[in-house]
PDB file of C-alpha atoms in Angstrom:
ATOM      1  CA  PHE A   1       0.000   0.000   0.000  1.00 38.00           C
ATOM      2  CA  PHE A   2       1.026   3.615  -0.348  1.00 37.00           C
ATOM      3  CA  PHE A   3       1.560   6.399   2.169  1.00 40.00           C
ATOM      4  CA  PHE A   4       1.995  10.075   1.505  1.00 40.00           C
ATOM      5  CA  PHE A   5       5.203  11.012   3.276  1.00 41.00           C
ATOM      6  CA  PHE A   6       5.232  14.675   4.224  1.00 44.00           C
ATOM      7  CA  PHE A   7       8.648  15.320   5.674  1.00 44.00           C
ATOM      8  CA  THR A   8      11.998  16.880   5.007  1.00 37.00           C
ATOM      9  CA  SER A   9      14.917  18.171   7.033  1.00 37.00           C
ATOM     10  CA  TYR A  10      16.383  21.586   7.416  1.00 30.00           C
ATOM     11  CA  LYS A  11      19.176  23.418   9.164  1.00 36.00           C
ATOM     12  CA  PRO A  12      18.138  25.535  12.139  1.00 37.00           C
ATOM     13  CA  ASP A  13      19.365  28.737  10.491  1.00 38.00           C
ATOM     14  CA  ALA A  14      17.975  27.955   7.049  1.00 35.00           C
ATOM     15  CA  LYS A  15      14.764  29.522   5.766  1.00 34.00           C
ATOM     16  CA  PRO A  16      12.333  26.612   5.503  1.00 34.00           C
ATOM     17  CA  ASN A  17      10.095  25.871   2.567  1.00 32.00           C
ATOM     18  CA  LEU A  18       6.543  26.057   3.861  1.00 28.00           C
ATOM     19  CA  TYR A  19       4.616  24.864   0.821  1.00 26.00           C
ATOM     20  CA  ARG A  20       2.380  22.260   2.467  1.00 29.00           C
ATOM     21  CA  SER A  21       1.423  20.738  -0.890  1.00 28.00           C
ATOM     22  CA  GLU A  22       5.044  19.796  -1.516  1.00 30.00           C
ATOM     23  CA  ILE A  23       6.517  18.896   1.830  1.00 30.00           C
ATOM     24  CA  HIS A  24       5.855  18.779   5.498  1.00 36.00           C
ATOM     25  CA  LEU A  25       8.601  20.054   7.745  1.00 38.00           C
ATOM     26  CA  TYR A  26       9.904  18.415  10.842  1.00 41.00           C
ATOM     27  CA  PRO A  27      12.963  19.656  12.727  1.00 40.00           C
ATOM     28  CA  THR A  28      16.294  17.945  12.173  1.00 37.00           C
ATOM     29  CA  PHE A  29      18.843  19.075  14.703  1.00 34.00           C
ATOM     30  CA  ILE A  30      21.990  17.396  15.962  1.00 32.00           C
ATOM     31  CA  SER A  31      21.104  13.791  16.621  1.00 34.00           C
ATOM     32  CA  THR A  32      21.998  12.241  19.938  1.00 41.00           C
ATOM     33  CA  PRO A  33      23.514   8.747  20.206  1.00 40.00           C
ATOM     34  CA  ILE A  34      20.514   7.503  22.196  1.00 49.00           C
ATOM     35  CA  ILE A  35      18.573   6.360  19.151  1.00 52.00           C
ATOM     36  CA  MET A  36      20.711   4.622  16.552  1.00 60.00           C
ATOM     37  CA  SER A  37      18.173   4.177  13.757  1.00 79.00           C
ATOM     38  CA  LYS A  38      15.761   6.767  12.409  1.00 90.00           C
ATOM     39  CA  PRO A  39      12.317   6.350  14.031  1.00 95.00           C
ATOM     40  CA  THR A  40       9.072   6.807  12.134  1.00 95.00           C
ATOM     41  CA  LEU A  41       5.995   8.365  13.719  1.00 97.00           C
ATOM     42  CA  THR A  42       2.714   7.877  11.830  1.00 95.00           C
ATOM     43  CA  TYR A  43      -0.438   9.867  12.531  1.00 95.00           C
ATOM     44  CA  PHE A  44      -3.011  12.069  10.828  1.00 94.00           C
ATOM     45  CA  ASP A  45      -2.146  15.553   9.581  1.00 94.00           C
ATOM     46  CA  GLY A  46      -2.828  17.188  12.919  1.00 93.00           C
ATOM     47  CA  ARG A  47      -1.393  17.662  16.390  1.00 94.00           C
ATOM     48  CA  GLY A  48      -3.847  15.508  18.331  1.00 93.00           C
ATOM     49  CA  LEU A  49      -2.400  12.453  20.035  1.00 95.00           C
ATOM     50  CA  ALA A  50       0.968  12.640  18.251  1.00 97.00           C
ATOM     51  CA  GLU A  51       2.116  16.152  19.042  1.00 97.00           C
ATOM     52  CA  LEU A  52       3.611  15.311  22.417  1.00 98.00           C
ATOM     53  CA  ALA A  53       5.769  12.638  20.761  1.00 98.00           C
ATOM     54  CA  ARG A  54       6.846  15.204  18.167  1.00 98.00           C
ATOM     55  CA  LEU A  55       7.773  17.641  20.936  1.00 98.00           C
ATOM     56  CA  LEU A  56       9.899  14.952  22.580  1.00 98.00           C
ATOM     57  CA  PHE A  57      11.781  14.320  19.341  1.00 97.00           C
ATOM     58  CA  VAL A  58      12.227  18.046  18.826  1.00 97.00           C
ATOM     59  CA  GLU A  59      13.462  18.763  22.349  1.00 98.00           C
ATOM     60  CA  ALA A  60      15.920  15.854  22.185  1.00 97.00           C
ATOM     61  CA  GLY A  61      17.191  16.968  18.782  1.00 96.00           C
ATOM     62  CA  VAL A  62      16.545  13.548  17.257  1.00 96.00           C
ATOM     63  CA  GLU A  63      15.714  13.258  13.570  1.00 95.00           C
ATOM     64  CA  TYR A  64      12.607  11.235  12.750  1.00 96.00           C
ATOM     65  CA  ASN A  65      10.177  10.562   9.930  1.00 96.00           C
ATOM     66  CA  ASP A  66       6.944  12.498  10.515  1.00 96.00           C
ATOM     67  CA  VAL A  67       4.488  10.508   8.396  1.00 94.00           C
ATOM     68  CA  ARG A  68       0.969  11.904   8.025  1.00 95.00           C
ATOM     69  CA  ILE A  69      -1.826   9.813   6.584  1.00 91.00           C
ATOM     70  CA  ASN A  70      -5.492  10.156   5.708  1.00 91.00           C
ATOM     71  CA  ARG A  71      -8.440   7.957   6.685  1.00 88.00           C
ATOM     72  CA  ASP A  72      -8.163   5.770   3.609  1.00 89.00           C
ATOM     73  CA  GLN A  73      -4.509   5.083   4.329  1.00 91.00           C
ATOM     74  CA  LEU A  74      -5.390   4.224   7.918  1.00 92.00           C
ATOM     75  CA  ALA A  75      -7.631   1.455   6.636  1.00 89.00           C
ATOM     76  CA  GLU A  76      -4.736   0.086   4.612  1.00 87.00           C
ATOM     77  CA  LEU A  77      -2.356   0.381   7.559  1.00 90.00           C
ATOM     78  CA  LYS A  78      -4.687  -1.696   9.700  1.00 90.00           C
ATOM     79  CA  ASN A  79      -4.150  -4.593   7.316  1.00 87.00           C
ATOM     80  CA  SER A  80      -0.406  -4.473   7.961  1.00 87.00           C
ATOM     81  CA  GLY A  81      -0.814  -5.893  11.468  1.00 85.00           C
ATOM     82  CA  LYS A  82       1.185  -3.048  13.020  1.00 89.00           C
ATOM     83  CA  LEU A  83      -1.783  -1.470  14.806  1.00 90.00           C
ATOM     84  CA  ALA A  84      -2.595  -3.611  17.834  1.00 89.00           C
ATOM     85  CA  PHE A  85      -5.868  -1.764  18.444  1.00 91.00           C
ATOM     86  CA  GLY A  86      -6.479  -0.452  14.943  1.00 88.00           C
ATOM     87  CA  GLN A  87      -5.481   3.088  15.913  1.00 93.00           C
ATOM     88  CA  VAL A  88      -2.720   5.614  15.395  1.00 95.00           C
ATOM     89  CA  PRO A  89      -0.322   7.091  16.431  1.00 96.00           C
ATOM     90  CA  LEU A  90       2.218   4.432  15.521  1.00 94.00           C
ATOM     91  CA  LEU A  91       5.921   4.603  16.366  1.00 97.00           C
ATOM     92  CA  GLU A  92       8.315   2.296  14.537  1.00 95.00           C
ATOM     93  CA  HIS A  93      11.869   2.021  15.821  1.00 93.00           C
ATOM     94  CA  ASN A  94      14.578  -0.627  15.698  1.00 90.00           C
ATOM     95  CA  GLY A  95      12.192  -3.224  14.310  1.00 89.00           C
ATOM     96  CA  ASN A  96       9.561  -2.555  16.990  1.00 91.00           C
ATOM     97  CA  SER A  97       6.081  -1.116  16.538  1.00 92.00           C
ATOM     98  CA  PHE A  98       4.460   0.842  19.372  1.00 94.00           C
ATOM     99  CA  VAL A  99       0.887   2.114  19.553  1.00 94.00           C
ATOM    100  CA  GLN A 100      -1.103   4.042  22.177  1.00 94.00           C
ATOM    101  CA  SER A 101       0.079   7.622  22.629  1.00 96.00           C
ATOM    102  CA  GLY A 102       0.921   7.194  26.311  1.00 95.00           C
ATOM    103  CA  ALA A 103       3.120   4.162  25.668  1.00 96.00           C
ATOM    104  CA  ILE A 104       4.869   5.993  22.833  1.00 97.00           C
ATOM    105  CA  THR A 105       5.603   9.132  24.833  1.00 98.00           C
ATOM    106  CA  ARG A 106       6.833   7.204  27.857  1.00 97.00           C
ATOM    107  CA  TYR A 107       9.110   5.134  25.638  1.00 97.00           C
ATOM    108  CA  LEU A 108      10.579   8.254  24.058  1.00 97.00           C
ATOM    109  CA  ALA A 109      10.886  10.055  27.381  1.00 98.00           C
ATOM    110  CA  ARG A 110      12.891   7.138  28.768  1.00 97.00           C
ATOM    111  CA  GLU A 111      15.098   7.065  25.678  1.00 95.00           C
ATOM    112  CA  PHE A 112      15.761  10.802  25.905  1.00 97.00           C
ATOM    113  CA  GLY A 113      16.304  11.053  29.667  1.00 97.00           C
ATOM    114  CA  LEU A 114      13.070  12.999  30.195  1.00 98.00           C
ATOM    115  CA  TYR A 115      11.265  10.517  32.451  1.00 97.00           C
ATOM    116  CA  GLY A 116      12.744  11.347  35.850  1.00 96.00           C
ATOM    117  CA  SER A 117      15.752   9.947  37.671  1.00 95.00           C
ATOM    118  CA  ASN A 118      13.939   7.444  39.880  1.00 96.00           C
ATOM    119  CA  ASN A 119      10.634   5.670  40.338  1.00 97.00           C
ATOM    120  CA  VAL A 120       9.131   8.467  42.446  1.00 97.00           C
ATOM    121  CA  GLU A 121       9.874  11.084  39.791  1.00 98.00           C
ATOM    122  CA  SER A 122       8.560   8.833  37.032  1.00 97.00           C
ATOM    123  CA  SER A 123       5.347   8.377  38.987  1.00 97.00           C
ATOM    124  CA  GLN A 124       5.046  12.128  39.506  1.00 98.00           C
ATOM    125  CA  ILE A 125       5.423  12.587  35.765  1.00 98.00           C
ATOM    126  CA  ASP A 126       2.713   9.981  35.174  1.00 97.00           C
ATOM    127  CA  LEU A 127       0.425  11.847  37.549  1.00 97.00           C
ATOM    128  CA  LEU A 128       0.848  15.099  35.650  1.00 98.00           C
ATOM    129  CA  VAL A 129       0.493  13.517  32.228  1.00 97.00           C
ATOM    130  CA  SER A 130      -2.699  11.799  33.383  1.00 96.00           C
ATOM    131  CA  GLY A 131      -4.001  15.164  34.558  1.00 96.00           C
ATOM    132  CA  VAL A 132      -3.403  16.603  31.096  1.00 96.00           C
ATOM    133  CA  VAL A 133      -5.273  13.664  29.565  1.00 94.00           C
ATOM    134  CA  ASP A 134      -8.249  14.433  31.814  1.00 93.00           C
ATOM    135  CA  LEU A 135      -8.069  18.147  30.982  1.00 92.00           C
ATOM    136  CA  ARG A 136      -8.352  17.396  27.286  1.00 89.00           C
ATOM    137  CA  SER A 137     -10.756  14.472  27.373  1.00 86.00           C
ATOM    138  CA  ASN A 138     -13.240  16.393  29.526  1.00 84.00           C
ATOM    139  CA  PHE A 139     -13.341  19.095  26.867  1.00 88.00           C
ATOM    140  CA  TRP A 140     -14.254  16.590  24.178  1.00 83.00           C
ATOM    141  CA  LYS A 141     -17.076  15.269  26.342  1.00 84.00           C
ATOM    142  CA  ALA A 142     -18.807  18.617  25.844  1.00 84.00           C
ATOM    143  CA  THR A 143     -21.338  17.925  23.100  1.00 82.00           C
ATOM    144  CA  THR A 144     -22.464  21.455  22.174  1.00 90.00           C
ATOM    145  CA  ASP A 145     -20.666  24.637  21.213  1.00 88.00           C
ATOM    146  CA  GLU A 146     -22.114  26.291  24.311  1.00 91.00           C
ATOM    147  CA  ALA A 147     -20.762  23.561  26.588  1.00 90.00           C
ATOM    148  CA  LYS A 148     -17.335  23.775  24.983  1.00 88.00           C
ATOM    149  CA  ALA A 149     -17.288  27.548  25.348  1.00 90.00           C
ATOM    150  CA  GLU A 150     -18.208  27.200  29.014  1.00 90.00           C
ATOM    151  CA  TYR A 151     -15.427  24.635  29.520  1.00 90.00           C
ATOM    152  CA  LEU A 152     -12.888  26.979  27.957  1.00 90.00           C
ATOM    153  CA  LYS A 153     -14.076  29.901  30.073  1.00 89.00           C
ATOM    154  CA  ASP A 154     -14.429  28.198  33.450  1.00 90.00           C
ATOM    155  CA  ALA A 155     -12.930  24.712  33.555  1.00 91.00           C
ATOM    156  CA  VAL A 156      -9.621  25.351  31.781  1.00 93.00           C
ATOM    157  CA  PRO A 157      -8.581  28.100  34.248  1.00 93.00           C
ATOM    158  CA  LYS A 158      -9.679  25.805  37.093  1.00 94.00           C
ATOM    159  CA  TRP A 159      -7.438  23.040  35.770  1.00 95.00           C
ATOM    160  CA  ALA A 160      -4.664  25.603  35.401  1.00 96.00           C
ATOM    161  CA  GLY A 161      -5.007  26.206  39.135  1.00 96.00           C
ATOM    162  CA  HIS A 162      -4.452  22.520  39.853  1.00 97.00           C
ATOM    163  CA  PHE A 163      -1.264  22.510  37.796  1.00 97.00           C
ATOM    164  CA  GLU A 164      -0.165  25.801  39.356  1.00 98.00           C
ATOM    165  CA  ALA A 165      -0.371  24.232  42.820  1.00 98.00           C
ATOM    166  CA  LEU A 166       1.676  21.202  41.748  1.00 98.00           C
ATOM    167  CA  LEU A 167       4.280  23.367  40.036  1.00 98.00           C
ATOM    168  CA  THR A 168       4.593  25.683  43.047  1.00 97.00           C
ATOM    169  CA  LYS A 169       5.017  22.681  45.327  1.00 97.00           C
ATOM    170  CA  ALA A 170       7.822  21.439  43.065  1.00 97.00           C
ATOM    171  CA  GLY A 171       9.690  24.743  43.315  1.00 96.00           C
ATOM    172  CA  GLY A 172       7.977  26.825  40.651  1.00 95.00           C
ATOM    173  CA  GLU A 173      10.259  26.281  37.645  1.00 97.00           C
ATOM    174  CA  TYR A 174       9.850  22.665  36.529  1.00 98.00           C
ATOM    175  CA  PHE A 175       7.200  20.160  37.483  1.00 98.00           C
ATOM    176  CA  VAL A 176       9.526  17.288  38.425  1.00 97.00           C
ATOM    177  CA  GLY A 177      13.166  16.981  39.442  1.00 93.00           C
ATOM    178  CA  ASN A 178      14.288  20.578  38.897  1.00 91.00           C
ATOM    179  CA  LYS A 179      14.743  20.028  35.156  1.00 96.00           C
ATOM    180  CA  LEU A 180      12.647  19.729  32.018  1.00 98.00           C
ATOM    181  CA  SER A 181      10.787  16.437  31.722  1.00 98.00           C
ATOM    182  CA  LEU A 182       7.929  14.795  29.891  1.00 98.00           C
ATOM    183  CA  ALA A 183       5.639  16.490  32.428  1.00 98.00           C
ATOM    184  CA  ASP A 184       6.550  20.017  31.296  1.00 98.00           C
ATOM    185  CA  LEU A 185       6.136  19.114  27.640  1.00 98.00           C
ATOM    186  CA  ALA A 186       2.799  17.404  28.305  1.00 98.00           C
ATOM    187  CA  VAL A 187       1.422  20.390  30.219  1.00 98.00           C
ATOM    188  CA  PHE A 188       2.622  22.722  27.472  1.00 98.00           C
ATOM    189  CA  ASP A 189       0.971  20.578  24.811  1.00 97.00           C
ATOM    190  CA  GLY A 190      -2.219  20.268  26.840  1.00 95.00           C
ATOM    191  CA  PHE A 191      -2.738  24.000  27.275  1.00 96.00           C
ATOM    192  CA  ASN A 192      -1.370  25.027  23.882  1.00 94.00           C
ATOM    193  CA  ALA A 193      -4.564  24.299  21.972  1.00 86.00           C
ATOM    194  CA  PHE A 194      -6.781  25.855  24.646  1.00 90.00           C
ATOM    195  CA  LEU A 195      -4.845  29.125  24.738  1.00 92.00           C
ATOM    196  CA  SER A 196      -5.657  29.804  21.104  1.00 86.00           C
ATOM    197  CA  LYS A 197      -9.333  29.799  22.129  1.00 88.00           C
ATOM    198  CA  ASN A 198      -8.957  31.367  25.593  1.00 91.00           C
ATOM    199  CA  PRO A 199      -5.745  33.458  25.657  1.00 93.00           C
ATOM    200  CA  THR A 200      -6.299  34.525  29.281  1.00 93.00           C
ATOM    201  CA  ALA A 201      -6.600  30.989  30.679  1.00 93.00           C
ATOM    202  CA  LEU A 202      -3.224  31.177  32.462  1.00 96.00           C
ATOM    203  CA  ASP A 203      -3.395  34.773  33.637  1.00 95.00           C
ATOM    204  CA  ALA A 204      -4.315  33.802  37.202  1.00 96.00           C
ATOM    205  CA  THR A 205      -1.540  31.186  37.414  1.00 97.00           C
ATOM    206  CA  PRO A 206       1.779  33.066  37.061  1.00 97.00           C
ATOM    207  CA  ALA A 207       4.088  30.135  37.761  1.00 98.00           C
ATOM    208  CA  LEU A 208       2.319  27.938  35.219  1.00 98.00           C
ATOM    209  CA  LYS A 209       2.302  30.734  32.672  1.00 97.00           C
ATOM    210  CA  LYS A 210       6.040  31.261  33.150  1.00 98.00           C
ATOM    211  CA  ASN A 211       6.683  27.517  32.784  1.00 98.00           C
ATOM    212  CA  TYR A 212       4.553  27.429  29.634  1.00 98.00           C
ATOM    213  CA  GLU A 213       6.365  30.389  28.105  1.00 98.00           C
ATOM    214  CA  ALA A 214       9.785  29.018  29.056  1.00 98.00           C
ATOM    215  CA  THR A 215       8.977  25.706  27.374  1.00 98.00           C
ATOM    216  CA  ALA A 216       7.792  27.489  24.233  1.00 98.00           C
ATOM    217  CA  ALA A 217      11.012  29.538  24.184  1.00 98.00           C
ATOM    218  CA  ARG A 218      13.405  26.584  24.295  1.00 98.00           C
ATOM    219  CA  LYS A 219      15.526  26.697  21.150  1.00 97.00           C
ATOM    220  CA  ASN A 220      14.350  23.524  19.457  1.00 97.00           C
ATOM    221  CA  ILE A 221      10.739  23.893  20.586  1.00 97.00           C
ATOM    222  CA  ALA A 222      10.562  27.511  19.420  1.00 97.00           C
ATOM    223  CA  GLN A 223      11.903  26.570  16.010  1.00 97.00           C
ATOM    224  CA  TRP A 224       9.353  23.766  15.626  1.00 97.00           C
ATOM    225  CA  LEU A 225       6.508  26.055  16.652  1.00 96.00           C
ATOM    226  CA  SER A 226       7.609  28.580  14.019  1.00 96.00           C
ATOM    227  CA  VAL A 227       7.208  26.068  11.166  1.00 95.00           C
ATOM    228  CA  ARG A 228       4.595  23.670  12.539  1.00 94.00           C
ATOM    229  CA  PRO A 229       1.595  23.437  10.187  1.00 89.00           C
ATOM    230  CA  ASP A 230      -1.617  25.105  11.282  1.00 86.00           C
ATOM    231  CA  THR A 231      -3.979  22.141  11.470  1.00 88.00           C
ATOM    232  CA  PRO A 232      -7.591  21.913  12.680  1.00 79.00           C
ATOM    233  CA  PHE A 233      -6.762  19.612  15.601  1.00 81.00           C
TER     234      PHE A 233
END
């Protein structure tokens, strides 16, 4: 079967080609020795459940194939036997196939040293990532435009308060272990989509807002955000 592969590489200082009909850009920075073969991440042409994995690749500076498929190609991919539950995202690396977004991001976080330094820190990261999952899934449970608007106005700032308290308890800069981890990237990804719809959602949570902005300003992350396609989800 056939996939449309939308990817290329570029140098950080080069002016990227942004013609979506020709290519899709993903960041290629200096690769680390952690991953020896080039991984492939397959998902739809959107952020959705794959964006956190992309952010992990970007932050680590690891080159990867960012493969984006449509619904028809998903049906063909299911016949390959690679999708244990018939769903994407799919990560292929070193002859292994991984599905389920949480399993993929934890795998990458371990590979890149972003999953804490001990079992307690890893569990704290899991706690925060699970909170982000709830933040997002509760939004999609809203079945009307009015309910979604209410969630953005009231519930998202409330959730921001929960994360603010956890961040303050951890020292106010990073969520776990006094350094960037999967938790910081997950929280950034979780609130990123909501802030485009409610730009003031973090105004009452200064520590969280500072953490969010610091994550967005990291060199590799900032470069990815500057070329990342504007997709509907």
